[in-house]
XYZ file of C-alpha atoms in Angstrom:
739
model
C 0.000 0.000 0.000
C 1.147 3.560 -0.748
C -0.417 6.762 0.463
C -0.868 10.122 -1.167
C -2.326 13.357 0.115
C -4.786 13.533 -2.786
C -6.391 10.278 -1.723
C -6.057 10.604 2.046
C -7.004 6.926 2.336
C -4.987 5.058 1.581
C 0.358 0.379 -2.175
C 7.750 -5.922 -11.999
C 6.295 -8.724 -13.602
C 6.679 -9.131 -17.345
C 4.148 -7.440 -19.572
C 1.138 -9.070 -21.182
C 2.923 -9.312 -24.493
C 5.479 -11.627 -22.903
C 2.805 -13.727 -21.223
C 0.800 -13.935 -24.435
C 3.854 -15.373 -26.152
C 4.287 -17.900 -23.350
C 0.659 -18.980 -23.513
C 0.745 -19.559 -27.244
C 4.075 -21.335 -27.451
C 6.255 -22.528 -24.598
C 3.405 -23.198 -22.166
C 1.426 -25.433 -24.506
C 3.687 -28.529 -24.389
C 3.734 -28.311 -20.598
C -0.032 -28.267 -20.444
C -0.298 -31.118 -22.912
C 1.988 -33.204 -20.745
C -0.058 -32.341 -17.632
C -3.567 -32.658 -19.018
C -4.928 -33.973 -15.711
C -3.651 -31.064 -13.628
C -1.328 -28.096 -13.481
C 2.441 -28.534 -13.795
C 4.094 -29.552 -10.538
C 6.608 -26.958 -9.374
C 10.168 -28.162 -9.219
C 11.999 -27.812 -5.922
C 15.507 -26.570 -5.276
C 15.815 -26.065 -1.555
C 17.782 -22.996 -0.554
C 18.815 -23.082 3.093
C 19.496 -19.835 4.944
C 20.769 -19.224 8.450
C 19.159 -16.003 9.678
C 19.881 -14.844 13.228
C 20.457 -18.443 14.285
C 17.300 -19.775 12.591
C 17.487 -22.268 9.720
C 15.056 -21.472 6.908
C 14.231 -23.802 4.037
C 13.024 -22.196 0.834
C 12.384 -24.856 -1.843
C 10.729 -22.409 -4.252
C 13.221 -19.550 -4.141
C 13.679 -20.036 -7.884
C 10.267 -18.416 -8.464
C 11.452 -15.005 -7.279
C 12.415 -12.128 -9.565
C 10.519 -9.716 -11.755
C 11.509 -11.119 -15.134
C 11.548 -14.826 -14.391
C 10.473 -16.615 -17.573
C 10.304 -20.056 -15.955
C 8.020 -18.838 -13.186
C 5.854 -16.872 -15.617
C 5.370 -19.994 -17.713
C 4.511 -22.065 -14.637
C 2.089 -19.419 -13.356
C 0.362 -19.082 -16.726
C -0.205 -22.847 -16.769
C -1.626 -22.696 -13.235
C -4.078 -20.050 -14.360
C -5.196 -22.093 -17.338
C -5.797 -25.128 -15.170
C -7.736 -23.154 -12.555
C -9.817 -21.527 -15.275
C -10.821 -24.919 -16.642
C -11.793 -26.159 -13.178
C -13.728 -22.985 -12.358
C -15.619 -23.180 -15.643
C -16.764 -26.684 -14.691
C -18.280 -25.635 -11.353
C -22.043 -26.196 -11.360
C -23.107 -22.801 -9.999
C -20.687 -20.607 -11.960
C -23.012 -19.735 -14.840
C -25.771 -18.737 -12.450
C -23.460 -16.411 -10.531
C -22.071 -14.977 -13.775
C -25.558 -14.143 -14.991
C -26.594 -12.585 -11.673
C -23.461 -10.491 -11.212
C -23.188 -9.451 -14.848
C -26.806 -8.329 -14.757
C -26.020 -6.281 -11.656
C -22.857 -4.839 -13.171
C -24.532 -3.975 -16.460
C -27.056 -1.751 -14.701
C -24.593 -0.023 -12.367
C -23.274 3.474 -13.095
C -20.671 4.921 -10.749
C -19.395 8.491 -10.416
C -16.162 8.925 -8.473
C -13.131 11.169 -7.883
C -15.274 14.319 -8.117
C -13.363 17.612 -8.044
C -14.907 21.085 -8.239
C -12.718 23.802 -9.728
C -13.555 27.242 -11.141
C -17.224 26.438 -11.729
C -16.560 23.056 -13.309
C -17.098 19.586 -11.874
C -14.568 16.975 -12.974
C -15.256 13.296 -12.337
C -14.848 9.731 -13.583
C -17.952 7.951 -14.864
C -17.732 4.168 -14.819
C -20.152 1.628 -16.234
C -19.978 -2.122 -16.605
C -17.037 -2.127 -18.996
C -13.791 -0.242 -18.718
C -12.179 1.442 -15.753
C -13.922 4.786 -16.181
C -14.091 7.831 -18.454
C -12.949 11.311 -17.392
C -15.827 13.772 -17.646
C -16.382 17.475 -17.066
C -19.605 19.284 -16.216
C -19.391 22.892 -17.319
C -20.999 25.817 -15.501
C -24.095 25.589 -17.735
C -24.710 22.000 -16.582
C -23.669 20.323 -19.818
C -21.370 17.286 -19.562
C -18.771 16.044 -21.995
C -15.973 13.499 -22.235
C -12.439 14.719 -21.648
C -10.670 11.367 -21.917
C -11.886 7.867 -22.638
C -8.920 5.603 -21.812
C -10.223 3.048 -24.324
C -8.931 5.406 -27.032
C -5.354 5.071 -25.739
C -3.293 2.416 -27.478
C -1.074 0.420 -25.120
C 0.953 -2.762 -25.367
C 0.481 -3.983 -21.802
C -3.306 -4.199 -21.527
C -6.175 -1.710 -21.387
C -5.374 1.821 -20.241
C -7.003 3.275 -17.136
C -7.080 6.630 -15.364
C -5.520 6.412 -11.914
C -5.705 10.106 -10.940
C -6.218 13.586 -12.337
C -5.631 17.152 -11.149
C -7.318 20.264 -12.607
C -5.239 23.447 -12.752
C -6.269 26.232 -10.319
C -8.290 28.074 -12.963
C -9.826 24.880 -14.339
C -8.492 25.513 -17.854
C -6.181 22.491 -17.898
C -6.134 19.061 -16.344
C -3.212 16.698 -15.723
C -4.207 13.035 -16.058
C -2.352 9.884 -14.985
C -2.967 6.831 -17.195
C -1.478 3.359 -16.800
C -1.498 0.148 -18.824
C -2.958 -3.178 -17.786
C -3.404 -2.078 -14.200
C 0.346 -1.821 -13.592
C 0.002 1.664 -11.983
C 3.064 2.968 -13.830
C 1.591 6.052 -15.435
C 2.176 8.682 -18.053
C 1.048 12.091 -16.796
C -0.319 14.267 -19.612
C -1.930 17.705 -19.666
C -5.179 18.367 -21.545
C -6.812 21.654 -22.460
C -10.229 21.459 -20.813
C -12.063 23.619 -23.365
C -10.893 21.698 -26.433
C -10.094 18.311 -24.876
C -6.787 18.287 -26.751
C -3.354 17.455 -25.392
C -1.145 20.461 -24.728
C 2.048 18.527 -25.406
C 3.112 18.534 -21.756
C 3.796 14.996 -20.577
C 6.033 13.375 -17.958
C 6.723 9.750 -17.035
C 7.068 7.326 -15.354
C 4.914 8.346 -12.381
C 3.466 5.940 -9.815
C -0.321 6.001 -10.173
C -1.030 7.344 -6.671
C 0.779 10.631 -7.283
C -1.073 13.346 -9.180
C 0.344 16.595 -10.485
C 0.666 19.307 -7.809
C -0.103 22.554 -9.629
C 1.651 25.813 -8.860
C -0.791 28.507 -7.670
C -0.527 30.435 -10.952
C -1.026 27.310 -13.078
C 2.278 27.817 -14.922
C 3.462 24.319 -14.075
C 3.357 21.554 -11.521
C 5.510 19.277 -9.432
C 5.313 15.508 -9.825
C 6.785 12.477 -8.079
C 8.731 10.470 -10.631
C 9.962 6.897 -10.460
C 13.735 6.593 -10.509
C 15.552 5.327 -13.601
C 15.999 1.550 -13.403
C 19.741 1.836 -12.749
C 19.183 4.154 -9.756
C 16.724 2.031 -7.764
C 17.923 0.526 -4.509
C 17.776 -3.245 -4.851
C 16.165 -2.816 -8.260
C 12.873 -1.990 -6.496
C 10.524 -0.004 -8.734
C 9.161 1.964 -5.776
C 12.419 3.165 -4.249
C 14.414 6.367 -4.785
C 11.587 8.488 -6.199
C 12.170 12.177 -6.827
C 10.049 15.349 -7.061
C 10.573 17.333 -10.235
C 9.176 20.683 -11.392
C 7.644 20.910 -14.859
C 6.953 24.299 -16.451
C 4.296 24.182 -19.165
C 5.765 24.323 -22.628
C 9.255 23.278 -21.503
C 10.911 19.934 -22.362
C 10.379 17.485 -19.506
C 14.001 16.356 -19.770
C 14.975 19.740 -18.337
C 12.701 19.453 -15.287
C 14.847 20.096 -12.198
C 14.820 17.728 -9.212
C 13.539 19.512 -6.092
C 13.593 16.587 -3.640
C 14.902 13.062 -3.850
C 14.577 9.952 -1.733
C 17.763 8.007 -1.124
C 21.172 9.294 -2.108
C 22.740 10.916 -5.146
C 22.096 13.958 -7.275
C 19.031 15.898 -6.154
C 19.198 15.077 -2.445
C 18.366 18.058 -0.251
C 20.352 18.119 2.987
C 17.621 19.989 4.867
C 15.022 17.352 3.989
C 16.787 13.992 3.818
C 14.382 11.229 2.763
C 15.052 7.468 3.027
C 14.991 5.592 -0.269
C 11.787 3.735 0.654
C 9.719 6.895 1.250
C 7.822 8.893 -1.371
C 8.480 12.663 -1.634
C 5.703 15.105 -2.572
C 5.570 18.914 -2.687
C 2.233 20.768 -2.607
C 1.587 24.488 -3.247
C -1.727 25.350 -1.544
C -3.508 28.519 -2.607
C -4.109 31.112 0.074
C -0.730 30.548 1.679
C 2.864 31.565 1.073
C 4.037 28.147 2.267
C 4.757 24.970 0.324
C 4.303 21.633 2.014
C 6.894 18.882 1.654
C 5.892 15.326 2.522
C 7.725 12.010 2.881
C 5.017 9.365 2.606
C 4.976 5.587 2.881
C 2.977 2.500 3.768
C 2.136 3.549 7.305
C -0.353 6.046 8.763
C 2.153 8.637 9.967
C 4.352 10.694 7.663
C 7.075 13.334 7.882
C 6.170 16.930 6.988
C 8.308 19.998 6.267
C 7.545 23.516 5.028
C 9.315 26.174 2.966
C 8.238 29.454 1.340
C 6.668 28.624 -2.027
C 9.213 30.691 -3.966
C 12.000 28.856 -2.139
C 10.452 25.398 -2.591
C 10.730 25.735 -6.379
C 14.531 25.706 -6.056
C 16.673 22.585 -5.918
C 18.646 23.951 -2.965
C 15.638 25.103 -0.919
C 15.925 25.145 2.850
C 13.110 23.126 4.387
C 11.922 23.579 7.954
C 10.796 20.164 9.187
C 7.843 20.275 11.565
C 6.672 16.687 12.075
C 8.820 13.555 12.357
C 7.424 10.027 12.348
C 7.471 9.979 16.159
C 5.001 12.872 16.158
C 2.379 10.486 14.746
C 0.986 13.001 12.258
C -1.370 11.373 9.758
C -2.577 14.384 7.760
C -1.879 18.096 7.353
C -3.319 21.174 5.651
C -2.192 24.797 5.329
C -4.097 28.072 5.156
C -2.317 31.408 5.440
C 0.404 31.041 8.055
C -1.354 28.237 9.909
C -0.401 24.596 9.578
C -3.123 22.185 10.657
C -2.092 18.699 11.728
C -3.920 15.508 12.715
C -1.858 13.621 15.289
C -2.418 10.500 17.395
C 0.509 11.127 19.707
C -1.610 12.376 22.631
C -4.977 10.870 21.653
C -5.342 7.490 19.953
C -8.451 8.647 18.060
C -6.575 11.719 16.867
C -6.730 15.439 17.517
C -6.564 18.478 15.238
C -3.696 20.855 16.013
C -2.895 24.344 14.701
C 0.605 25.793 14.447
C 1.642 29.373 13.569
C 4.289 29.102 10.838
C 5.129 32.811 10.965
C 7.241 32.111 14.027
C 10.815 31.407 12.881
C 11.181 28.641 15.438
C 7.769 27.052 14.824
C 7.653 23.590 16.355
C 4.938 20.981 16.702
C 5.442 21.322 20.449
C 3.786 24.742 20.179
C 0.735 23.457 18.293
C -2.630 23.820 20.019
C -5.724 21.631 19.837
C -8.608 23.386 18.044
C -11.458 20.866 17.632
C -13.207 19.611 20.783
C -13.841 15.870 20.537
C -15.926 13.713 22.826
C -15.736 10.056 23.814
C -15.046 7.776 20.860
C -15.138 10.485 18.193
C -12.304 9.979 15.707
C -10.486 12.203 13.240
C -8.142 9.442 12.099
C -8.618 6.116 10.377
C -7.334 5.452 6.880
C -9.845 4.061 4.388
C -9.760 3.006 0.761
C -12.145 5.849 -0.021
C -11.416 9.275 -1.483
C -11.885 11.004 1.858
C -9.552 13.561 3.409
C -9.185 13.737 7.190
C -8.864 17.514 7.174
C -9.442 19.762 4.191
C -8.457 23.413 3.924
C -10.976 25.162 1.680
C -10.781 28.838 0.795
C -13.441 29.793 3.353
C -12.738 27.456 6.286
C -11.088 24.303 7.545
C -13.284 21.200 7.319
C -12.682 18.101 9.427
C -14.188 14.624 9.023
C -15.257 13.245 12.404
C -16.308 9.597 12.744
C -18.211 7.825 15.475
C -18.959 4.087 15.240
C -18.387 4.160 11.478
C -20.726 7.120 10.896
C -19.117 10.248 9.436
C -19.845 13.907 10.058
C -18.115 17.186 9.179
C -17.007 20.062 11.412
C -16.394 23.552 10.030
C -13.717 25.720 11.681
C -13.835 29.398 10.738
C -10.358 30.732 9.936
C -10.994 34.140 11.466
C -12.873 33.333 14.661
C -11.895 29.714 15.249
C -15.572 28.901 15.792
C -16.347 25.193 15.372
C -19.707 24.267 13.833
C -21.231 20.885 12.994
C -22.443 20.640 9.403
C -25.871 18.917 9.331
C -25.647 15.609 7.455
C -28.361 14.702 4.928
C -28.239 11.016 5.875
C -26.429 8.559 8.122
C -23.456 6.935 6.428
C -19.735 6.707 5.838
C -17.908 9.153 3.570
C -16.759 7.630 0.301
C -15.838 11.153 -0.839
C -14.810 14.123 1.281
C -12.725 16.723 -0.494
C -12.034 20.450 -0.340
C -9.736 22.581 -2.455
C -7.752 25.600 -1.290
C -8.965 27.522 -4.367
C -12.662 26.948 -3.647
C -15.219 27.508 -0.893
C -17.008 24.553 0.684
C -16.422 20.851 0.092
C -17.662 17.789 -1.773
C -19.219 14.919 0.159
C -20.535 11.461 -0.636
C -22.124 9.150 1.945
C -23.057 5.494 1.699
C -24.014 2.535 3.871
C -23.819 -1.254 3.769
C -27.107 -1.408 1.858
C -27.415 2.259 0.826
C -25.955 3.409 -2.528
C -23.676 6.471 -2.502
C -25.296 9.901 -2.599
C -23.191 12.988 -3.297
C -23.374 16.720 -2.511
C -21.515 20.014 -2.659
C -21.548 22.208 0.434
C -22.400 25.770 -0.603
C -21.217 28.377 1.893
C -23.673 31.071 0.748
C -26.639 29.204 2.217
C -24.744 26.832 4.533
C -26.328 23.772 2.982
C -25.523 20.683 0.941
C -26.675 20.660 -2.689
C -26.963 17.421 -4.631
C -24.472 16.785 -7.414
C -27.121 14.819 -9.284
C -24.846 11.793 -9.294
C -26.513 9.560 -6.730
C -25.870 5.914 -7.503
C -29.008 3.903 -8.077
C -29.187 0.406 -6.654
C -28.966 -2.090 -9.535
C -31.351 -4.439 -7.738
C -33.729 -4.566 -4.798
C -31.777 -5.259 -1.606
C -34.457 -4.173 0.822
C -34.559 -7.719 2.225
C -30.964 -7.330 3.525
C -29.881 -5.732 6.779
C -26.612 -5.212 8.653
C -26.235 -6.439 12.218
C -23.440 -4.937 14.301
C -22.063 -7.231 16.963
C -18.783 -8.243 18.584
C -16.645 -11.341 18.602
C -14.479 -12.357 21.520
C -10.920 -13.142 20.487
C -8.532 -15.688 21.980
C -7.182 -13.213 24.548
C -10.638 -11.991 25.538
C -10.598 -8.798 23.447
C -13.975 -7.720 22.084
C -13.701 -7.039 18.353
C -16.392 -5.298 16.242
C -18.072 -7.396 13.587
C -20.603 -6.558 10.858
C -22.920 -9.252 9.510
C -24.920 -8.751 6.307
C -27.885 -11.128 6.086
C -31.441 -11.385 4.879
C -34.031 -10.090 7.322
C -35.758 -13.490 7.208
C -32.575 -15.463 7.961
C -33.188 -18.453 10.207
C -30.515 -18.700 12.887
C -30.093 -22.449 12.532
C -26.484 -22.529 11.287
C -27.538 -23.677 7.837
C -26.171 -20.828 5.721
C -22.922 -20.561 3.826
C -20.939 -17.573 5.065
C -18.023 -15.484 3.850
C -15.940 -13.603 6.421
C -13.741 -10.725 5.244
C -10.915 -8.914 7.080
C -7.885 -6.736 6.354
C -6.100 -5.604 9.529
C -3.187 -3.516 8.298
C -1.797 0.044 8.201
C -4.523 1.310 10.538
C -6.932 1.065 7.607
C -10.590 0.823 8.630
C -13.270 -1.278 6.973
C -16.173 1.151 6.785
C -19.705 0.749 5.401
C -19.606 0.322 1.635
C -22.273 -0.467 -0.928
C -21.041 -3.492 -2.903
C -23.781 -5.023 -5.095
C -21.634 -8.041 -5.981
C -21.428 -9.001 -2.312
C -25.072 -8.162 -1.686
C -26.038 -10.647 -4.407
C -24.386 -13.386 -2.333
C -26.518 -12.351 0.643
C -29.673 -11.973 -1.424
C -29.467 -15.681 -2.259
C -29.674 -16.580 1.418
C -25.973 -16.557 2.310
C -24.036 -14.472 4.853
C -21.313 -11.879 4.198
C -19.545 -10.640 7.338
C -16.695 -8.273 8.160
C -14.349 -8.754 11.113
C -12.887 -5.375 12.132
C -9.730 -7.006 13.441
C -6.829 -5.444 15.288
C -4.293 -3.884 12.954
C -7.016 -1.767 11.370
C -8.062 1.682 12.513
C -11.657 1.136 13.606
C -10.794 2.027 17.210
C -8.016 4.508 16.556
C -4.258 4.190 16.446
C -4.217 2.000 19.565
C -6.280 -0.569 17.626
C -3.737 -0.438 14.817
C -0.803 -0.934 17.160
C -2.608 -3.803 18.890
C -2.429 -5.799 15.657
C 0.852 -4.816 14.014
C 4.450 -5.912 14.389
C 4.844 -8.489 17.157
C 1.062 -8.316 17.681
C 0.195 -9.359 14.129
C -0.926 -12.804 15.304
C -3.740 -11.158 17.252
C -5.392 -10.069 14.031
C -5.290 -13.674 12.847
C -6.849 -14.798 16.126
C -9.565 -12.156 15.741
C -10.281 -13.363 12.205
C -10.670 -16.997 13.213
C -12.754 -16.033 16.254
C -15.170 -14.417 13.816
C -15.894 -17.860 12.368
C -16.827 -19.132 15.816
C -19.000 -16.066 16.420
C -21.010 -16.672 13.236
C -21.610 -20.214 14.454
C -22.487 -19.121 17.987
C -25.102 -16.688 16.667
C -26.584 -19.335 14.399
C -25.736 -17.741 11.068
C -23.451 -20.526 9.887
C -21.123 -23.319 10.999
C -17.293 -23.363 10.744
C -17.333 -25.945 7.948
C -19.756 -23.706 6.008
C -17.685 -20.528 6.463
C -15.074 -19.301 3.991
C -12.462 -16.625 4.601
C -11.457 -13.834 2.218
C -8.600 -11.356 2.589
C -5.964 -9.901 0.351
C -2.973 -7.645 -0.180
C -1.558 -7.045 3.330
C -4.583 -9.003 4.544
C -2.882 -12.026 3.014
C -0.996 -12.304 6.299
C -4.374 -12.742 8.022
C -5.896 -15.349 5.732
C -2.520 -17.032 5.252
C -2.004 -17.121 9.002
C -5.483 -18.586 9.471
C -4.843 -21.323 6.897
C -1.482 -22.415 8.279
C -2.272 -22.038 12.003
C -5.965 -22.941 12.208
C -6.649 -25.122 9.138
C -9.541 -27.066 10.682
C -11.532 -24.114 12.036
C -13.218 -23.012 8.784
C -14.198 -24.510 5.471
C -12.209 -22.759 2.706
C -10.224 -19.612 1.940
C -9.722 -17.170 -0.925
C -6.570 -15.045 -1.186
C -6.600 -11.831 -3.232
C -3.193 -10.559 -4.510
C -1.655 -11.411 -1.151
C 1.539 -10.748 0.776
C 2.608 -14.211 1.933
C 6.390 -14.262 2.384
C 7.439 -11.200 4.431
C 10.851 -12.584 5.429
C 11.731 -12.104 1.733
C 10.015 -8.726 1.341
C 13.271 -6.871 0.709
C 13.569 -8.926 -2.498
C 10.054 -8.033 -3.662
C 8.794 -5.018 -5.538
C 7.397 -2.521 -3.017
C 8.927 -4.572 -0.192
C 11.083 -1.866 1.378
C 8.019 0.383 1.519
C 6.434 -2.086 3.957
C 9.080 -1.752 6.680
C 7.163 0.909 8.595
C 4.181 -1.432 8.963
C 5.725 -4.897 8.938
C 9.194 -4.394 10.360
C 12.611 -5.028 8.828
C 13.607 -8.692 8.313
C 17.264 -7.613 8.255
C 17.079 -6.636 11.943
C 17.562 -9.147 14.746
C 14.883 -7.347 16.770
C 12.233 -7.656 14.050
C 13.045 -10.949 12.372
C 11.501 -13.366 14.935
C 8.023 -11.895 14.747
C 8.205 -11.371 10.981
C 9.040 -15.066 10.656
C 6.159 -15.943 12.980
C 3.723 -14.072 10.696
C 5.165 -15.483 7.437
C 2.521 -17.892 6.045
C 4.923 -19.475 3.549
C 7.484 -20.321 6.215
C 4.823 -21.566 8.650
C 3.393 -24.254 6.337
C 3.678 -27.616 8.116
C 4.270 -30.855 6.174
C 1.768 -33.709 6.348
C -1.116 -31.425 7.338
C -4.729 -31.397 6.161
C -5.357 -27.912 4.789
C -8.701 -26.455 3.668
C -9.624 -25.713 0.074
C -7.805 -22.616 -1.157
C -8.026 -20.346 -4.191
C -5.406 -17.656 -4.711
C -6.075 -14.797 -7.151
C -3.160 -12.919 -8.660
C -2.852 -10.083 -11.177
C 0.048 -10.693 -13.520
C 0.803 -6.950 -13.783
C 0.836 -6.393 -10.015
C 3.539 -3.941 -8.931
C 2.410 -3.724 -5.301
C 2.683 -7.393 -4.320
C 4.988 -9.629 -6.348
C 3.082 -12.580 -7.909
C 5.853 -14.962 -6.869
C 4.613 -14.701 -3.282
C 1.396 -16.400 -4.397
C 3.283 -18.962 -6.469
C 5.648 -19.970 -3.671
C 2.857 -20.298 -1.111
C 0.596 -22.375 -3.373
C 3.399 -24.723 -4.430
C 4.539 -25.379 -0.865
C 0.987 -25.762 0.437
C 0.244 -28.397 -2.198
C 3.302 -30.407 -1.236
C 2.362 -30.327 2.457
C -1.391 -30.873 2.072
C -2.928 -34.243 2.960
C -6.622 -33.291 2.740
C -6.912 -33.755 -1.007
C -8.852 -30.506 -1.200
C -8.038 -28.138 -4.094
C -5.403 -25.411 -4.134
C -5.974 -23.294 -7.242
C -4.303 -20.166 -8.613
C -6.645 -17.833 -10.488
C -4.684 -15.481 -12.759
C -5.738 -12.201 -14.372
C -3.480 -11.475 -17.308
C -4.673 -7.919 -17.966
C -4.745 -6.658 -14.389
C -2.484 -5.576 -11.557
C -3.401 -5.164 -7.900
C -7.064 -4.595 -8.729
C -7.067 -0.848 -8.039
C -8.466 0.013 -11.485
C -10.566 -3.097 -12.142
C -13.701 -2.653 -14.208
C -17.114 -3.559 -12.828
C -17.171 -6.407 -15.312
C -13.874 -7.758 -14.015
C -15.134 -7.506 -10.430
C -18.309 -9.367 -11.379
C -16.296 -12.120 -13.081
C -13.973 -12.498 -10.093
C -16.756 -12.716 -7.521
C -18.705 -15.155 -9.685
C -15.637 -17.402 -9.530
C -15.297 -16.869 -5.773
C -18.950 -17.636 -5.044
C -18.931 -20.731 -7.267
C -15.736 -21.911 -5.556
C -17.277 -21.498 -2.102
C -20.474 -23.217 -3.274
C -18.385 -26.221 -4.273
C -16.205 -26.304 -1.147
C -18.588 -25.344 1.666
C -21.167 -28.055 2.426
C -24.799 -27.302 1.701
C -27.377 -27.386 4.514
């Protein structure tokens, strides 16, 4: 996972052309020779001694970004799994139901309001979304349909965009095949034509940061391949300044992570952090950020005129130990959200006009009561604090329900903005050039509804982009309860079920969890999952430790040496579903992915008999080898450093691959992997599946589902999501016993 201030949520395999060649040539003889199953992975045990511990790694040969042998083996695994999935008796029914749902769904997201225009992405059943603009007269038109972009690595998608301050131009990030390596191009908004300004390669989470006068922008560029520490795509990034109309090759480096040309002594940044410079309107200060895969970041400031120079002197305000998760600037005031003194966060204000300004002098400005939270990363496009032109706006959460506080810049008066409905924010955004903010709320069974807060009448006005439900889900409700974990901790749990559900344990259930980075699972309207419930099944969420549902203390309670507690929470959720009568352990399947792979992987290898089956989605599964994986060094802040004697024991204890036990009966498993994934290396999935098969005595399936035209799933189309969940539901139907 990576973080960027634009998102406020919250991270190199060979291209498709290479895999297509493999599938049509070299892979075919292998498949012919193994017609009754996928090719068996060869073993070549590599033995390491690490801090006195002997580690066996029989599938080390699978590692590496351009490993032709592994790519061929993985492609064959995907073909075999596809054939088996296609033979499942309920697959066609799920495909029809989910495709019908997807075909009638229209989503609007990433809304931005600038200079009287509303910019947004409109997404239907096919494609990853089209960039639109609504002009001041209410008319809408297409600015960029990524389907018109020719790429060699798979379909193009828009990962981010940033309008210029006057709304006349827009900088758009587009990738290929979901790989999140983007080309950032500038379009003229009036004509829809390219201006000729383009920079690359840029990681897809980093948008252009426009200068206040719109004459150019800063961008966070990936390092050349020969300047990346350990060859890692996501190390040693640098911030460069592009002036419109100038050749991008001449763009100066303003900040750089790591060492070498472009490093600024006043703002040294480790190679595994991501530098960003923002130039907020209404302030003379620029904001420098060193971001990474953890909630807290480092923040420094410099005068905007100074920040445009390569030798700028930066005044660093917040270090990682200050536990600052978000910042905003207006005038000479820096606003910070910190968890150092309050686990649920507090909003601080600091006067930057003082030459010796220090976070120690910051004062709390937003009164908070009880369990109210101003922290908690989510996968939604929701800022924690947002500095608009007229006021500071703060998102305050309580038991998963979001509200907004308005803090007047002049008087400091704090007001609560009346909410139009009860829900969680899937959009909360303000811009320093504009008054008010954009807001979108949704619930577990309530589609998103979106508004713009207009200061003139202090009210929320609809954007006219409310998502309609593609089907009737009025028979479904959400029950909030708690599970009791192994150590006695009470953990929140959400259960989606039909209102007429009989509590006799007869239903198939899916339990989902994540438990990393302090990221919270908040109410979200997901028709694909609601279809599972509509058919009489259960879909539940365990809000395990390691997430942010109960503040930073909840995150710390499930990270590092406490990671096993999240696994225990997850498995205890299975028992809770049985205790309440919704299901039985043998009828319950687990789903998790990405960093949540450590949860579902830990559950499979430590508690294999306590649930019925498991699905892994693009999962981290071999953290002792993370320094050899793309995006691995970025994970140190959350997962520890396997090169340190202090961290290695608990990293090893949470490593699912290394904890597989021979001669053990494991549950049915399906592992999904995107072949263009640059966040989690596909070889982690390959190694885990191969070793699990060798150790397994249950005879139950271990399949690898591959997606050749996708990466980590960030830009998946609704059609791709429908296809994936049809496979998942059919797999669980086959593996979880019927009533």
